Short mmCIF file of C-alpha atoms and ligand atoms in Angstrom, two decimals:
data_model
loop_
_atom_site.label_atom_id
_atom_site.label_comp_id
_atom_site.label_asym_id
_atom_site.label_seq_id
_atom_site.Cartn_x
_atom_site.Cartn_y
_atom_site.Cartn_z
CA UNK A 1366 19.05 2.17 34.99
CA UNK A 1367 15.38 2.01 35.90
CA UNK A 1368 13.93 0.73 39.15
CA UNK A 1369 10.66 -0.81 40.24
CA UNK A 1370 9.67 -1.40 43.84
CA UNK A 1371 7.79 -4.43 45.13
CA UNK A 1372 6.04 -5.46 48.32
CA UNK A 1373 8.36 -7.55 50.54
CA UNK A 1374 5.39 -9.65 51.72
CA UNK A 1375 3.36 -10.50 48.58
CA UNK A 1376 5.71 -9.44 45.77
CA UNK A 1377 3.16 -7.12 44.10
CA UNK A 1378 4.48 -4.06 42.28
CA UNK A 1379 4.25 -0.87 44.37
CA UNK A 1380 5.42 1.42 41.55
CA UNK A 1381 5.84 1.39 37.79
CA UNK A 1382 9.39 1.46 36.36
CA UNK A 1383 10.98 4.69 37.57
CA UNK A 1384 14.08 6.67 36.70
CA UNK A 1385 16.28 8.31 39.33
CA UNK A 1386 15.82 12.09 39.07
CA UNK A 1387 18.99 14.14 38.69
CA UNK A 1388 17.53 17.32 37.19
CA UNK A 1389 17.32 19.85 40.04
CA UNK A 1390 15.04 22.13 37.99
CA UNK A 1391 12.30 19.47 38.15
CA UNK A 1392 12.31 19.18 41.96
CA UNK A 1393 10.07 21.04 44.40
CA UNK A 1394 11.71 21.23 47.84
CA UNK A 1395 9.45 23.73 49.63
CA UNK A 1396 6.28 24.74 47.77
CA UNK A 1397 2.97 23.63 49.30
CA UNK A 1398 0.17 22.00 47.28
CA UNK A 1399 2.71 20.87 44.69
CA UNK A 1400 4.21 17.45 44.06
CA UNK A 1401 7.81 17.12 45.26
CA UNK A 1402 8.83 15.34 42.05
CA UNK A 1403 7.39 14.11 38.74
CA UNK A 1404 5.48 10.85 38.52
CA UNK A 1405 7.84 8.55 36.64
CA UNK A 1406 10.87 9.31 38.79
CA UNK A 1407 12.23 8.70 42.28
CA UNK A 1408 14.85 10.35 44.50
CA UNK A 1409 16.71 8.88 47.47
CA UNK A 1410 16.21 10.87 50.64
CA UNK A 1411 20.00 11.06 51.09
CA UNK A 1412 20.43 12.65 47.63
CA UNK A 1413 22.44 15.91 47.66
CA UNK A 1414 19.56 17.40 45.62
CA UNK A 1415 17.34 17.39 48.74
CA UNK A 1416 19.87 19.02 51.08
CA UNK A 1417 18.44 21.91 53.09
CA UNK A 1418 14.84 20.71 52.75
CA UNK A 1419 12.55 18.70 55.06
CA UNK A 1420 12.36 15.93 52.46
CA UNK A 1421 15.51 14.21 53.81
CA UNK A 1422 13.48 12.67 56.70
CA UNK A 1423 12.49 10.05 57.76
CA UNK A 1424 15.58 8.15 56.58
CA UNK A 1425 13.89 4.77 57.22
CA UNK A 1426 11.69 5.52 54.17
CA UNK A 1427 14.52 6.18 51.70
CA UNK A 1428 12.57 6.10 48.41
CA UNK A 1429 10.80 9.36 47.65
CA UNK A 1430 8.06 9.25 44.98
CA UNK A 1431 5.30 11.38 43.51
CA UNK A 1432 1.90 10.74 45.12
CA UNK A 1433 -0.12 8.16 43.17
CA UNK A 1434 -3.00 5.92 44.16
CA UNK A 1435 -2.37 3.54 41.28
CA UNK A 1436 -0.40 1.00 43.35
CA UNK A 1437 -0.63 2.00 46.99
CA UNK A 1438 -3.67 2.32 49.26
CA UNK A 1439 -4.42 4.67 52.13
CA UNK A 1440 -4.25 2.94 55.55
CA UNK A 1441 -7.69 2.19 56.97
CA UNK A 1442 -6.80 3.72 60.37
CA UNK A 1443 -7.89 7.37 60.18
CA UNK A 1444 -5.65 8.26 63.15
CA UNK A 1445 -2.64 7.71 60.85
CA UNK A 1446 -3.95 9.57 57.81
CA UNK A 1447 -6.24 12.50 58.55
CA UNK A 1448 -4.71 15.96 58.32
CA UNK A 1449 -6.55 19.28 58.35
CA UNK A 1450 -7.41 19.03 54.64
CA UNK A 1451 -5.55 16.07 53.14
CA UNK A 1452 -3.44 13.00 53.82
CA UNK A 1453 -1.07 13.56 56.75
CA UNK A 1454 1.38 11.20 58.45
CA UNK A 1455 2.27 10.81 62.11
CA UNK A 1456 5.86 9.57 61.91
CA UNK A 1457 7.82 6.58 60.68
CA UNK A 1458 6.36 4.25 63.33
CA UNK A 1459 2.86 4.73 61.91
CA UNK A 1460 2.95 4.04 58.16
CA UNK A 1461 -0.11 5.46 56.39
CA UNK A 1462 0.23 3.69 53.02
CA UNK A 1463 -0.28 -0.03 52.43
CA UNK A 1464 0.15 -2.55 49.63
CA UNK A 1465 -3.05 -4.01 48.15
CA UNK A 1466 -2.32 -7.07 50.37
CA UNK A 1467 -2.53 -4.85 53.47
CA UNK A 1468 1.19 -4.77 54.27
CA UNK A 1469 2.24 -1.43 55.81
CA UNK A 1470 4.96 -0.17 53.50
CA UNK A 1471 4.74 3.57 52.85
CA UNK A 1472 4.50 7.05 54.21
CA UNK A 1473 2.69 9.77 52.31
CA UNK A 1474 1.83 13.44 52.64
CA UNK A 1475 -0.77 15.53 50.78
CA UNK A 1476 -1.71 18.10 53.39
CA UNK A 1477 -1.25 21.86 53.19
CA UNK A 1478 2.26 22.60 54.52
CA UNK A 1479 5.02 21.69 52.13
CA UNK A 1480 5.33 19.47 49.04
CA UNK A 1481 3.14 16.43 48.33
CA UNK A 1482 5.07 13.13 48.36
CA UNK A 1483 4.84 9.37 48.89
CA UNK A 1484 7.76 7.26 50.11
CA UNK A 1485 8.55 3.58 50.58
CA UNK A 1486 10.11 1.82 53.56
CA UNK A 1487 13.67 0.50 53.26
CA UNK A 1488 12.27 -3.06 53.25
CA UNK A 1489 10.59 -2.53 49.85
CA UNK A 1490 12.22 -4.78 47.24
CA UNK A 1491 14.07 -2.84 44.56
CA UNK A 1492 14.27 -4.37 41.10
CA UNK A 1493 16.62 -2.83 38.51
CA UNK A 1494 16.82 -2.99 34.73
CA UNK A 1495 18.76 -1.22 32.01
CA UNK A 1496 16.92 1.84 30.68
CA UNK A 1497 16.14 0.83 27.09
CA UNK A 1498 15.14 4.34 26.00
CA UNK A 1499 16.74 6.97 28.25
CA UNK A 1500 15.50 10.53 27.77
CA UNK A 1501 17.82 12.42 25.43
CA UNK A 1502 18.92 16.03 25.07
CA UNK A 1503 17.64 17.18 28.47
CA UNK A 1504 20.09 20.11 28.73
CA UNK A 1505 19.23 21.27 25.22
CA UNK A 1506 15.49 21.07 25.89
CA UNK A 1507 15.88 22.94 29.16
CA UNK A 1508 17.71 25.74 27.32
CA UNK A 1509 14.94 25.83 24.71
CA UNK A 1510 12.24 26.10 27.38
CA UNK A 1511 14.08 28.92 29.18
CA UNK A 1512 14.11 30.87 25.91
CA UNK A 1513 10.44 30.18 25.16
CA UNK A 1514 9.18 31.12 28.65
CA UNK A 1515 11.06 34.44 28.61
CA UNK A 1516 8.29 36.25 26.69
CA UNK A 1517 5.56 38.23 28.49
CA UNK A 1518 2.04 36.97 29.34
CA UNK A 1519 -0.98 39.27 29.48
CA UNK A 1520 -2.19 38.35 32.97
CA UNK A 1521 -5.87 39.01 32.35
CA UNK A 1522 -7.12 35.52 31.67
CA UNK A 1523 -10.68 34.74 30.62
CA UNK A 1524 -13.04 33.34 33.30
CA UNK A 1525 -14.87 30.31 31.85
CA UNK A 1526 -16.87 29.59 35.06
CA UNK A 1527 -17.47 25.94 35.90
CA UNK A 1528 -16.96 26.31 39.65
CA UNK A 1529 -19.19 23.30 40.42
CA UNK A 1530 -16.84 20.70 38.90
CA UNK A 1531 -15.02 18.34 41.32
CA UNK A 1532 -12.33 15.83 40.42
CA UNK A 1533 -13.58 12.94 42.54
CA UNK A 1534 -17.20 13.31 41.34
CA UNK A 1535 -17.11 12.88 37.57
CA UNK A 1536 -20.87 13.52 37.29
CA UNK A 1537 -20.09 17.20 38.00
CA UNK A 1538 -17.63 17.55 35.12
CA UNK A 1539 -20.34 18.69 32.69
CA UNK A 1540 -20.52 21.88 34.76
CA UNK A 1541 -17.20 22.94 33.21
CA UNK A 1542 -16.78 24.39 29.71
CA UNK A 1543 -15.70 21.70 27.30
CA UNK A 1544 -12.75 22.51 25.03
CA UNK A 1545 -12.35 20.07 22.15
CA UNK A 1546 -9.44 21.83 20.44
CA UNK A 1547 -6.68 23.59 22.39
CA UNK A 1548 -3.28 25.17 21.82
CA UNK A 1549 -0.70 26.04 24.48
CA UNK A 1550 2.03 28.59 24.90
CA UNK A 1551 4.05 29.75 27.91
CA UNK A 1552 5.62 32.95 29.15
CA UNK A 1553 6.24 35.12 32.18
CA UNK A 1554 9.85 34.10 32.76
CA UNK A 1555 11.39 31.39 34.96
CA UNK A 1556 10.43 33.22 38.18
CA UNK A 1557 6.72 33.66 37.38
CA UNK A 1558 5.75 31.33 34.57
CA UNK A 1559 2.28 30.64 33.22
CA UNK A 1560 0.79 28.63 30.40
CA UNK A 1561 -1.81 30.20 28.13
CA UNK A 1562 -4.60 28.13 26.62
CA UNK A 1563 -6.42 29.17 23.46
CA UNK A 1564 -9.33 27.33 21.89
CA UNK A 1565 -12.02 27.88 19.21
CA UNK A 1566 -14.51 26.97 21.97
CA UNK A 1567 -13.55 30.15 23.89
CA UNK A 1568 -14.81 33.62 22.86
CA UNK A 1569 -12.75 35.33 20.15
CA UNK A 1570 -9.52 36.76 21.58
CA UNK A 1571 -9.98 35.06 24.99
CA UNK A 1572 -7.26 32.94 26.57
CA UNK A 1573 -6.98 31.04 29.82
CA UNK A 1574 -3.94 31.91 31.93
CA UNK A 1575 -2.68 29.14 34.23
CA UNK A 1576 0.25 30.05 36.53
CA UNK A 1577 2.56 27.20 37.44
CA UNK A 1578 5.90 26.79 39.19
CA UNK A 1579 9.00 26.50 37.00
CA UNK A 1580 9.62 22.93 38.25
CA UNK A 1581 6.18 21.91 36.99
CA UNK A 1582 6.73 23.44 33.56
CA UNK A 1583 10.09 21.62 33.34
CA UNK A 1584 8.41 18.30 34.21
CA UNK A 1585 5.74 18.70 31.55
CA UNK A 1586 7.92 20.07 28.76
CA UNK A 1587 11.47 18.79 29.33
CA UNK A 1588 10.70 15.43 31.03
CA UNK A 1589 7.55 14.90 28.91
CA UNK A 1590 5.45 14.04 31.96
CA UNK A 1591 1.82 13.08 31.50
CA UNK A 1592 -0.21 16.32 31.93
CA UNK A 1593 -2.77 14.77 34.31
CA UNK A 1594 -3.09 12.17 37.08
CA UNK A 1595 -5.87 10.06 38.62
CA UNK A 1596 -9.11 11.57 39.95
CA UNK A 1597 -8.16 10.09 43.37
CA UNK A 1598 -4.88 12.05 43.42
CA UNK A 1599 -4.90 14.75 40.71
CA UNK A 1600 -1.72 16.32 39.42
CA UNK A 1601 -1.51 19.46 41.54
CA UNK A 1602 0.55 22.61 41.72
CA UNK A 1603 0.52 26.10 43.19
CA UNK A 1604 2.94 29.01 42.85
CA UNK A 1605 2.84 31.33 45.87
CA UNK A 1606 -0.48 33.15 46.24
CA UNK A 1607 -1.67 32.20 42.76
CA UNK A 1608 -4.57 29.81 42.13
CA UNK A 1609 -4.13 26.16 43.06
CA UNK A 1610 -4.38 24.00 39.94
CA UNK A 1611 -5.44 20.34 39.74
CA UNK A 1612 -5.60 18.15 36.64
CA UNK A 1613 -7.10 14.66 36.44
CA UNK A 1614 -8.35 12.26 33.78
CA UNK A 1615 -11.51 10.18 33.58
CA UNK A 1616 -11.97 8.06 30.47
CA UNK A 1617 -11.45 10.39 27.49
CA UNK A 1618 -11.72 13.65 29.37
CA UNK A 1619 -9.34 15.75 31.42
CA UNK A 1620 -10.59 18.19 34.06
CA UNK A 1621 -8.47 21.24 34.95
CA UNK A 1622 -9.58 23.27 37.96
CA UNK A 1623 -8.08 26.50 39.25
CA UNK A 1624 -8.93 27.51 42.84
CA UNK A 1625 -8.17 31.08 43.71
CA UNK A 1626 -9.82 34.22 45.02
CA UNK A 1627 -13.05 35.37 43.31
CA UNK A 1628 -13.07 34.88 39.54
CA UNK A 1629 -9.66 33.20 39.78
CA UNK A 1630 -11.67 29.99 40.40
CA UNK A 1631 -12.80 28.17 37.28
CA UNK A 1632 -12.74 24.81 35.52
CA UNK A 1633 -12.60 23.44 31.99
CA UNK A 1634 -12.48 19.98 30.48
CA UNK A 1635 -10.47 18.83 27.46
CA UNK A 1636 -10.54 15.88 25.13
CA UNK A 1637 -7.58 13.75 26.36
CA UNK A 1638 -6.03 13.65 22.89
CA UNK A 1639 -6.36 17.40 22.38
CA UNK A 1640 -4.72 18.18 25.75
CA UNK A 1641 -1.88 15.69 25.17
CA UNK A 1642 -1.42 17.06 21.66
CA UNK A 1643 -1.24 20.65 22.91
CA UNK A 1644 1.64 19.68 25.26
CA UNK A 1645 3.39 17.85 22.44
CA UNK A 1646 3.11 21.10 20.44
CA UNK A 1647 4.69 23.11 23.26
CA UNK A 1648 7.57 20.63 23.44
CA UNK A 1649 8.24 21.43 19.76
ZN1 ZN B 325 1.81 -6.83 49.40
ZN1 ZN B 326 -4.31 21.03 55.62
#
């Protein structure tokens, strides 16, 4: 089955059609600066998959989603939304996400302690439909990815510069090196994975090394998630002390930024089709 959630006041869609996530490998229960789950999926807060994490509360907002500004809006009252560096919430009595009609319907978190998530109040209307094209061979693809990621990665990545590029200000994107053709591989093992990016637009022999959590690699390769999000809420991940990575799309370009210590901060842009094609290549 697939589900879509609607506003109980005006009937507008609050999400696209979502599948219920059952693949534990794709969930992030504890890591900061990383989405709790992939974008085209939802999890109920009472799911056994969330046991032992802080994501089981508040129960009055039972539908847990990836953060996306496509359907929901941030509440206009800053006292409900402002954290130390991102969107925070101040409890179930003070919803910080609204429908386009203004109805208070959601709770969201994109601050620095713990996973990023959005959730919907129990009053949101749930619509259900048969899944016409369910994802196939998940177990087989997961096994294939485990084998592929097992190889080593040379951790000295090339530094392409581009530190002046910001997701929300697309006029700064030209500061980043533009890669028109790219190829991807992965390695480092399940505990410390990274993707490597090669391109004819990089110096001969150079590769970019982008660490990512295993759950994020599973989302992109096994669940075929879109490898970017909106400039207002970029796809984001971080693995321990490694650089924080954000990916967003504007028109036909994708910006990838890595924020870390010293030369671990850099940015590049891709042609949308080249970046999507490189992920399709990694999926095999
Ligand atoms: Zn509404
Ligand atoms: Zn913060």
